[in-house]
XYZ file of C-alpha atoms in Angstrom:
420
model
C -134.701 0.228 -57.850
C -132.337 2.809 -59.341
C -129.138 3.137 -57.868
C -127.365 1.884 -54.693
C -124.424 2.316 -52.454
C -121.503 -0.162 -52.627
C -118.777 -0.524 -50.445
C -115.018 -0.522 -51.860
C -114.794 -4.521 -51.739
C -117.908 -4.629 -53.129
C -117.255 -2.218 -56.534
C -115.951 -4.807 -58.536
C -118.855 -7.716 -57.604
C -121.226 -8.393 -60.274
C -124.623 -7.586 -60.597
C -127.610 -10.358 -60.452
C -129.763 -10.486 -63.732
C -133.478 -9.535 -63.382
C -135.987 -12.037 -64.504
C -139.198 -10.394 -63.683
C -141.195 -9.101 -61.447
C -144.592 -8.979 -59.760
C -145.974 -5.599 -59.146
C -149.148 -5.279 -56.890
C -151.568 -2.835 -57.769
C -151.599 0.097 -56.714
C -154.140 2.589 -55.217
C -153.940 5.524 -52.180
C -155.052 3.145 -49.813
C -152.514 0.891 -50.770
C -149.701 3.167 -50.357
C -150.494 3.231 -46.361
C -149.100 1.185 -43.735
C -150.024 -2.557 -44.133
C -148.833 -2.815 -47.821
C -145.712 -4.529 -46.758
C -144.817 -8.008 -48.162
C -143.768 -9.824 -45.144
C -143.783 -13.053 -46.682
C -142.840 -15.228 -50.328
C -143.352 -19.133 -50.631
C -142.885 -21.454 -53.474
C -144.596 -25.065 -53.145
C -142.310 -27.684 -52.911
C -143.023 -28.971 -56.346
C -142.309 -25.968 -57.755
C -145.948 -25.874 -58.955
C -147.202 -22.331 -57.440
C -145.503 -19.289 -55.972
C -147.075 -17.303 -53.073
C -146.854 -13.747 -51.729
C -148.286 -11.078 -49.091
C -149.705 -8.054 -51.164
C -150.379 -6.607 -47.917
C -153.748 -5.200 -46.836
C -155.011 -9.056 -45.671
C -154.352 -10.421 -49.585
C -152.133 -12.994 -50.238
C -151.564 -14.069 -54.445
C -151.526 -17.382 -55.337
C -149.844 -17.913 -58.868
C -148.780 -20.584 -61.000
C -145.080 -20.675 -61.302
C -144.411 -22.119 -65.164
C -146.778 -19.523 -65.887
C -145.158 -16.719 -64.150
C -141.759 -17.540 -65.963
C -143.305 -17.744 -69.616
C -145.169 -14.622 -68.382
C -141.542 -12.875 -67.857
C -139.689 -14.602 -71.008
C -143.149 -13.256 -73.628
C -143.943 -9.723 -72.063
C -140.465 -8.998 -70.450
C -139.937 -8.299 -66.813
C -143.061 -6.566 -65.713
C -146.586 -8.509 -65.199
C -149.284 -7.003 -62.838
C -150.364 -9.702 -60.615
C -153.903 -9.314 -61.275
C -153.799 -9.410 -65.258
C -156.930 -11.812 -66.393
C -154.040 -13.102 -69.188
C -152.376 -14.955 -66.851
C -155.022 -16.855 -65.058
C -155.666 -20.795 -66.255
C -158.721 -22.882 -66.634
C -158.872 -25.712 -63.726
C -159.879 -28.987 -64.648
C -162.760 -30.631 -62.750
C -161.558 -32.195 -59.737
C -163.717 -35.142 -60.429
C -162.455 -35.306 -64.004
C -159.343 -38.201 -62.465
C -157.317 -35.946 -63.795
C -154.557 -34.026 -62.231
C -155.148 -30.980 -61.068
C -153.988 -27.980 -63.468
C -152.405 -24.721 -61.821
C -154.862 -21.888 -61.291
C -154.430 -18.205 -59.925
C -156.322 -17.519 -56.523
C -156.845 -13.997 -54.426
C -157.053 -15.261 -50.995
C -158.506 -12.251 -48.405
C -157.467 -13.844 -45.481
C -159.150 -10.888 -42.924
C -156.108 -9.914 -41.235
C -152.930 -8.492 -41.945
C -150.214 -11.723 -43.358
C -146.763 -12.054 -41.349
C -146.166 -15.746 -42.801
C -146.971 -18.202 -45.678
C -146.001 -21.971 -46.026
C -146.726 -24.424 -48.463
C -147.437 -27.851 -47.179
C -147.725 -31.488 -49.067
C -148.761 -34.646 -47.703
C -147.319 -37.778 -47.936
C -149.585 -41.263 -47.325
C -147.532 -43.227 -45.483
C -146.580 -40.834 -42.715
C -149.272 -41.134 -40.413
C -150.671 -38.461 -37.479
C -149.861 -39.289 -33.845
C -153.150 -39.202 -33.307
C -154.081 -42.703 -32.311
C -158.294 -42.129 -33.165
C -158.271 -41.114 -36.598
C -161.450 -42.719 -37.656
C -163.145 -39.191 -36.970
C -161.119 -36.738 -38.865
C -162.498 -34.744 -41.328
C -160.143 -33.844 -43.217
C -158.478 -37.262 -45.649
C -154.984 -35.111 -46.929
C -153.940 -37.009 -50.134
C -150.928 -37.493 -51.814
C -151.963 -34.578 -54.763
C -153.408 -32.233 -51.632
C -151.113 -29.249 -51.270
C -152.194 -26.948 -48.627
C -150.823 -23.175 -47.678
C -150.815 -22.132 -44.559
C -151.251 -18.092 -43.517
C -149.955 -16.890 -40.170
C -151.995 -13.182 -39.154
C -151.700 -10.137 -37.119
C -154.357 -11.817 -34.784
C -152.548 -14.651 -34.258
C -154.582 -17.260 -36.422
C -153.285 -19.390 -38.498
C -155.317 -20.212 -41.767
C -154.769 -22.867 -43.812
C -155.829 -23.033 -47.328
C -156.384 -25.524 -50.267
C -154.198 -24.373 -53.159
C -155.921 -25.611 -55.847
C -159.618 -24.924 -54.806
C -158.679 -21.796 -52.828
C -160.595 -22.804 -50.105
C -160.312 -22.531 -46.723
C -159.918 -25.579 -44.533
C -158.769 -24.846 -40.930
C -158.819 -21.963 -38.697
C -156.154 -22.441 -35.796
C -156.604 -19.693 -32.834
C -154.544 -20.345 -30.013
C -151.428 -17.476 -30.381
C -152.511 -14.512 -28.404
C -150.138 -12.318 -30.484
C -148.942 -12.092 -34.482
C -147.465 -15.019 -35.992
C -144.663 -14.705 -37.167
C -143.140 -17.293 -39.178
C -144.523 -20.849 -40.286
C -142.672 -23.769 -41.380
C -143.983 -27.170 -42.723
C -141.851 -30.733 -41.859
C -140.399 -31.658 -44.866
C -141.022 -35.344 -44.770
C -144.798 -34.770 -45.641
C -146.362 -36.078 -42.054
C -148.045 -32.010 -42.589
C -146.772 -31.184 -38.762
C -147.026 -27.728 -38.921
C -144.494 -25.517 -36.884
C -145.874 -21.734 -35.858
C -143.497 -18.621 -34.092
C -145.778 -15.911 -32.439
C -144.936 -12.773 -31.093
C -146.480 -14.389 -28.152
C -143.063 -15.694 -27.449
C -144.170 -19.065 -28.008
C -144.007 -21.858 -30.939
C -147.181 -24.043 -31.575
C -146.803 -27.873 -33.125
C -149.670 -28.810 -35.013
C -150.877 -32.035 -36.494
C -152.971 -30.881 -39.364
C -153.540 -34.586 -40.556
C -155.236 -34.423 -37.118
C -157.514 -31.913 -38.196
C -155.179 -28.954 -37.213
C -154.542 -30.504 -33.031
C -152.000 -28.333 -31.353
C -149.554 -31.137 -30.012
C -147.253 -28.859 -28.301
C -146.480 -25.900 -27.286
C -142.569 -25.239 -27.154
C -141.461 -22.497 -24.140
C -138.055 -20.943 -23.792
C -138.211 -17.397 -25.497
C -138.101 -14.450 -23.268
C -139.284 -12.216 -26.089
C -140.753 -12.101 -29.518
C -140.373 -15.340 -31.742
C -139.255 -14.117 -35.233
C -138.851 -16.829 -37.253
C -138.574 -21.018 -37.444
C -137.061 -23.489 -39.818
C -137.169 -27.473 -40.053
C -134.302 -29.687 -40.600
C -134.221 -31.728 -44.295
C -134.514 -34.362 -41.855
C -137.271 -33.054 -40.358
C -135.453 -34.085 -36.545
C -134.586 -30.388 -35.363
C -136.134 -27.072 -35.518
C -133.987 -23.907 -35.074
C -136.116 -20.729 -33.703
C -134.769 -17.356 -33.555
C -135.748 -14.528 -31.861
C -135.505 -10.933 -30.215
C -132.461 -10.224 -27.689
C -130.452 -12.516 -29.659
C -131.808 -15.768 -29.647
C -131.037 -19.075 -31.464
C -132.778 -21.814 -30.466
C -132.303 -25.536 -31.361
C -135.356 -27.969 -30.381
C -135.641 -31.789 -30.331
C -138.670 -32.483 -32.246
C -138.962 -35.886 -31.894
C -138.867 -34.970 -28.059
C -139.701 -31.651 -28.492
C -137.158 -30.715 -26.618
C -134.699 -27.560 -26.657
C -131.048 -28.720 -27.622
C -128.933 -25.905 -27.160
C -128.703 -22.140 -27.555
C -126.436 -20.807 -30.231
C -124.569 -17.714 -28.694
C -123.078 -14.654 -30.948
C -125.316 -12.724 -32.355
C -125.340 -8.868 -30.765
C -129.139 -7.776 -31.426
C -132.115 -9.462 -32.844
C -131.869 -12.679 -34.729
C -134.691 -12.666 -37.559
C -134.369 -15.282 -39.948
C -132.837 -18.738 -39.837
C -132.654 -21.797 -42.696
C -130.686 -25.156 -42.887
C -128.456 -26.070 -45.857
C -130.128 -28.548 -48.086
C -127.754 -31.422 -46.055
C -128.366 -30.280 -43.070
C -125.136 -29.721 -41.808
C -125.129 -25.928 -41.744
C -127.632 -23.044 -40.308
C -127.870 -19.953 -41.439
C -129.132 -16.984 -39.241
C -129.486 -13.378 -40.058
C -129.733 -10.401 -37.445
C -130.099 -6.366 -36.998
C -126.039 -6.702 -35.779
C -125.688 -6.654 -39.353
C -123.775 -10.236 -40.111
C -125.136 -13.394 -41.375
C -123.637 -16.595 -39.606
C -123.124 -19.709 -40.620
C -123.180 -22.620 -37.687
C -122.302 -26.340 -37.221
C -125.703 -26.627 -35.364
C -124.432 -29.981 -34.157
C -121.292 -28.234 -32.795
C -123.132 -24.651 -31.942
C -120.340 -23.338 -33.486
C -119.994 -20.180 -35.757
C -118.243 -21.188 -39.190
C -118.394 -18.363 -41.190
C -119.259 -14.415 -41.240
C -120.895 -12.674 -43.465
C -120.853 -8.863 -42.913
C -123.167 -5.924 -44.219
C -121.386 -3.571 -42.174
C -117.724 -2.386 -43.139
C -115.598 -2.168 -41.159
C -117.783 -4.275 -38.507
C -119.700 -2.668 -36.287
C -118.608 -3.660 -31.950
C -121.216 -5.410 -29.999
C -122.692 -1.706 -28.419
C -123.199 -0.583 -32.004
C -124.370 -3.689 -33.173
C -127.094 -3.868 -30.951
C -128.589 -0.712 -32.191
C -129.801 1.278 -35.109
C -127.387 1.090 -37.668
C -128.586 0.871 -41.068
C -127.379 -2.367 -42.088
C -130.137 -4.470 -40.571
C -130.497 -8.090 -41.932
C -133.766 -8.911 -42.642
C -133.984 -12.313 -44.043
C -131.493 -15.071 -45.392
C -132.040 -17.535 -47.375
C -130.179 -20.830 -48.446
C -129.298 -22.010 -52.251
C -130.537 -25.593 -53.375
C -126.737 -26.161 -54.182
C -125.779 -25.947 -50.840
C -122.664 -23.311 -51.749
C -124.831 -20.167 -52.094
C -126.613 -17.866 -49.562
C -128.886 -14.697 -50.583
C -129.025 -11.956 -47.739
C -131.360 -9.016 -47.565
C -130.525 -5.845 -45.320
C -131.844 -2.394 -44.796
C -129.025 -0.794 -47.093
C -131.298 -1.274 -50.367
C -128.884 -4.523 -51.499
C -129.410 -8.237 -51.969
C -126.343 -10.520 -51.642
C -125.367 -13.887 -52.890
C -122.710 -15.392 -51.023
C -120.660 -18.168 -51.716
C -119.961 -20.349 -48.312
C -116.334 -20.366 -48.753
C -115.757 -16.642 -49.476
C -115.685 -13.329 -47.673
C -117.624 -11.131 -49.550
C -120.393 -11.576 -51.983
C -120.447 -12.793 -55.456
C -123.093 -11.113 -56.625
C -125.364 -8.004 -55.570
C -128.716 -6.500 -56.937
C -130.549 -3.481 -55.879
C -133.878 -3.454 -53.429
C -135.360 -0.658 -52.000
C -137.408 -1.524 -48.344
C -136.608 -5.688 -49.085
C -138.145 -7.785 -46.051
C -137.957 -11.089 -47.149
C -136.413 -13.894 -50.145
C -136.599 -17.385 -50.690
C -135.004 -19.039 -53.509
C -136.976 -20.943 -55.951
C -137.663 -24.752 -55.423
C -134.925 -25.709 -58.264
C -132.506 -22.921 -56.778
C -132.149 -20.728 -59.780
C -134.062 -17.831 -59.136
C -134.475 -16.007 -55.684
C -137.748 -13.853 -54.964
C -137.960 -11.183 -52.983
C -140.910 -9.197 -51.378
C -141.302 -5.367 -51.027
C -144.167 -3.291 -49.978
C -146.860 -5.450 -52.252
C -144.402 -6.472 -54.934
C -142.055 -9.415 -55.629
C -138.538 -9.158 -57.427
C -136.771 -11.695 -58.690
C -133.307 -12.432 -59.988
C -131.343 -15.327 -61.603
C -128.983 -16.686 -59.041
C -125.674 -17.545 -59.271
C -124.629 -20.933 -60.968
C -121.440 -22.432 -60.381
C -120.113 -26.434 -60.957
C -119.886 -27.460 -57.618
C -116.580 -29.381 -56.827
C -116.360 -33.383 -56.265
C -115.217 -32.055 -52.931
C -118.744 -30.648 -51.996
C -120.668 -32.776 -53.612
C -118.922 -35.742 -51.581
C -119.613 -33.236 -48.289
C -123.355 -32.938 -49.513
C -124.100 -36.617 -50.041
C -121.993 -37.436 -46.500
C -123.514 -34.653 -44.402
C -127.460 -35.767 -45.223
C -126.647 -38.631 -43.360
C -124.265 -38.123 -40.597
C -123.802 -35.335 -38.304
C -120.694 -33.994 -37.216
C -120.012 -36.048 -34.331
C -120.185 -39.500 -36.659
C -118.468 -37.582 -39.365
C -115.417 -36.695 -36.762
C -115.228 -40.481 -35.508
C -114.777 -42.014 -39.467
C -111.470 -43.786 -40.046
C -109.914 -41.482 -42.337
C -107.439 -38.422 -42.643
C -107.787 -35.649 -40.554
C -108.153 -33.063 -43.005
C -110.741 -34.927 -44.862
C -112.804 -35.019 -41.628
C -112.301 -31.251 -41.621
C -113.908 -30.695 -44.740
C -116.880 -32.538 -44.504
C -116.999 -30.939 -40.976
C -117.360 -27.587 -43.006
C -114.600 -26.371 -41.537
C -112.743 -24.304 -44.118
């Protein structure tokens, strides 16, 4: 994490403060392929933090603990260090449950990792639920692993246990993504070129099965609302599904090679996508139009070159809790923060062989993974305008098409329509 290349109009950007970091150990065995960190999670409550070590481990840390870690000893902490573990109270005790570390082996290789949390009153769609096994309470909070085999694994967080064992993709899965309204539908993307639905307060049923890639499935994200999925995928797919129908929408067209990653603003009003054409858009899904470009590539490279090798692959994007920032990863050793309303990034770090980042659940830190490890850097913080918090509060509410039909000026509709 030494130097890195920056391009002329990016010279003068600052640089992202380091706040720690979480090295793996290391061995020779560990050094060979299957050390990658495909995948970081934090829990929605902010409680625990997640990674792929590689090698069929997956780390399961306590996040206060990782921060207090990084503010006592400085930046470094070994993931395995007995100093950082915690005593767990008996979960008989009545008491809530206090944050301990876990080693999970999984038995596979791990492509994906999602926290999930249940919420009472949203019921399964299973109609017989007298039988279930499983009782998911409001303090539950499960993680689910997606593997090279194409099981899925879900886990108790704060037992470390594991509860389910889902088999039905015939090929890796890819990418995992939890509802956010706490109904614990779980949402799978397989090399298999399918996505699975599955009802895990219906002891892990696979409702659905949702058809319409013609290749590889790389990744899946929910709505805030929880009402659309977007799926992306290999020869330049962006999905949009139904999910109350489970239905597909529309196809978003523009990308010129692989789409990878994909993640909805906090309102819901804008997607983000990220692709090996080097660029990062930004979409009205309602609209399935493009609203904003964010290059790696300068000057940009034409759709032949694009849709090659060309050193400037995207590999994973990932959307601020303030709904103005966006972190990018690519193959040219950087991480990006972008602000939605500018051209080129506000602030850059270096990352040698980065594969994946997720911000923190209070937006102000962004992890990312590489081969075992996990980085992780203070993000940019910036007042956001009465203008866009206005847009934030509208847009969680109303898509575009009720937004464009409100009695009121023309370029106020504009605005909250994102289009700037």
């Amino acid at each position: 994490m030494a130097s890195f290349p920056l391009s002329v109009n990016e010279k003068l950007i600052a640089r992202s403060r380091t706040v720690g970091e979480l090295l793996a150990p290391t061995s020779p065995f560990d050094k060979k392929c299957g050390r990658e960190n495909w995948t970081v999670a934090f829990a929605p409550d902010g409680s625990y933090f997640a990674w792929s070590q590689g090698h069929r481990i997956v780390k399961l840390v306590p996040w206060s603990q990782c921060l207090q870690n990084f503010l006592l000893h400085g930046t470094k902490n070994v993931a395995n260090s007995a100093s950082t573990r915690l005593a767990r109270q008996n979960s008989d005790s009545g008491q809530k449950n206090k944050p301990c570390e876990h080693i999970i082996d999984c038995g596979d290789i791990v492509w994906s990792l999602a926290f999930g949390s249940s919420v009472p009153e949203k019921q399964s769609r299973c109609v017989n639920i007298e039988w279930h096994r499983f009782k998911f309470g409001q303090d539950q909070l499960l993680l689910a692993t997606g593997l090279n085999n194409g099981r899925i694994k879900i886990w108790d967080v704060y037992t470390g246990k594991l509860l389910l064992n889902l088999m039905d993709h015939t090929e890796v899965v890819r990418d995992l993504t939890f509802a956010p309204d706490g109904s614990l539908i779980l949402v799978s993307a397989s090399r298999d070129k399918t996505l699975r639905v599955w009802d895990l307060k219906d002891d892990g049923n696979m409702m659905k099965v949702l058809r319409g890639h013609q290749n590889w499935v790389y990744g899946c994200a929910f709505s805030p609302d929880s009402s659309l999925l977007c799926s992306v995928g290999a020869s330049k797919a962006v999905f949009l599904w139904d999910m109350d129908k489970y239905s597909m929408i529309r196809k978003l067209e523009g990308h010129h090679n692989d789409v990878v990653a994909c993640e909805f603003s906090p309102d819901g009003a804008l997607l983000a996508t990220a692709s090996y054409d080097t660029r990062v858009y930004v979409w009205d899904p309602h609209l399935g139009v493009i609203l904003m470009e964010f290059g790696h590539l300068f000057p940009p490279p034409t759709p032949i070159f694009a849709g090659g090798a060309n050193d400037r692959w995207v590999r994973s994007v990932s959307f601020s809790h303030d709904g103005l920032h966006i972190a990018s990863l690519a193959d040219d050793k950087m991480v990006r923060f972008w602000r939605i309303d500018e051209e080129y990034p506000v602030q850059v770090a270096p990352l040698n062989n980065g594969l994946c980042c997720t911000f923190s659940t209070d937006g102000s830190v962004l992890a990312a993974g590489q081969d075992g490890s996990v980085y992780f850097w203070a993000t940019p913080r910036q007042v956001s305008s009465l203008q866009h918090l206005c847009r934030m509060a509208i847009r969680r509410v109303m898509p575009t098409s009720q937004v464009k039909n409100l009695p009121i000026p023309s370029k106020v509709v504009e605005f909250l329509c994102y289009q700037i």
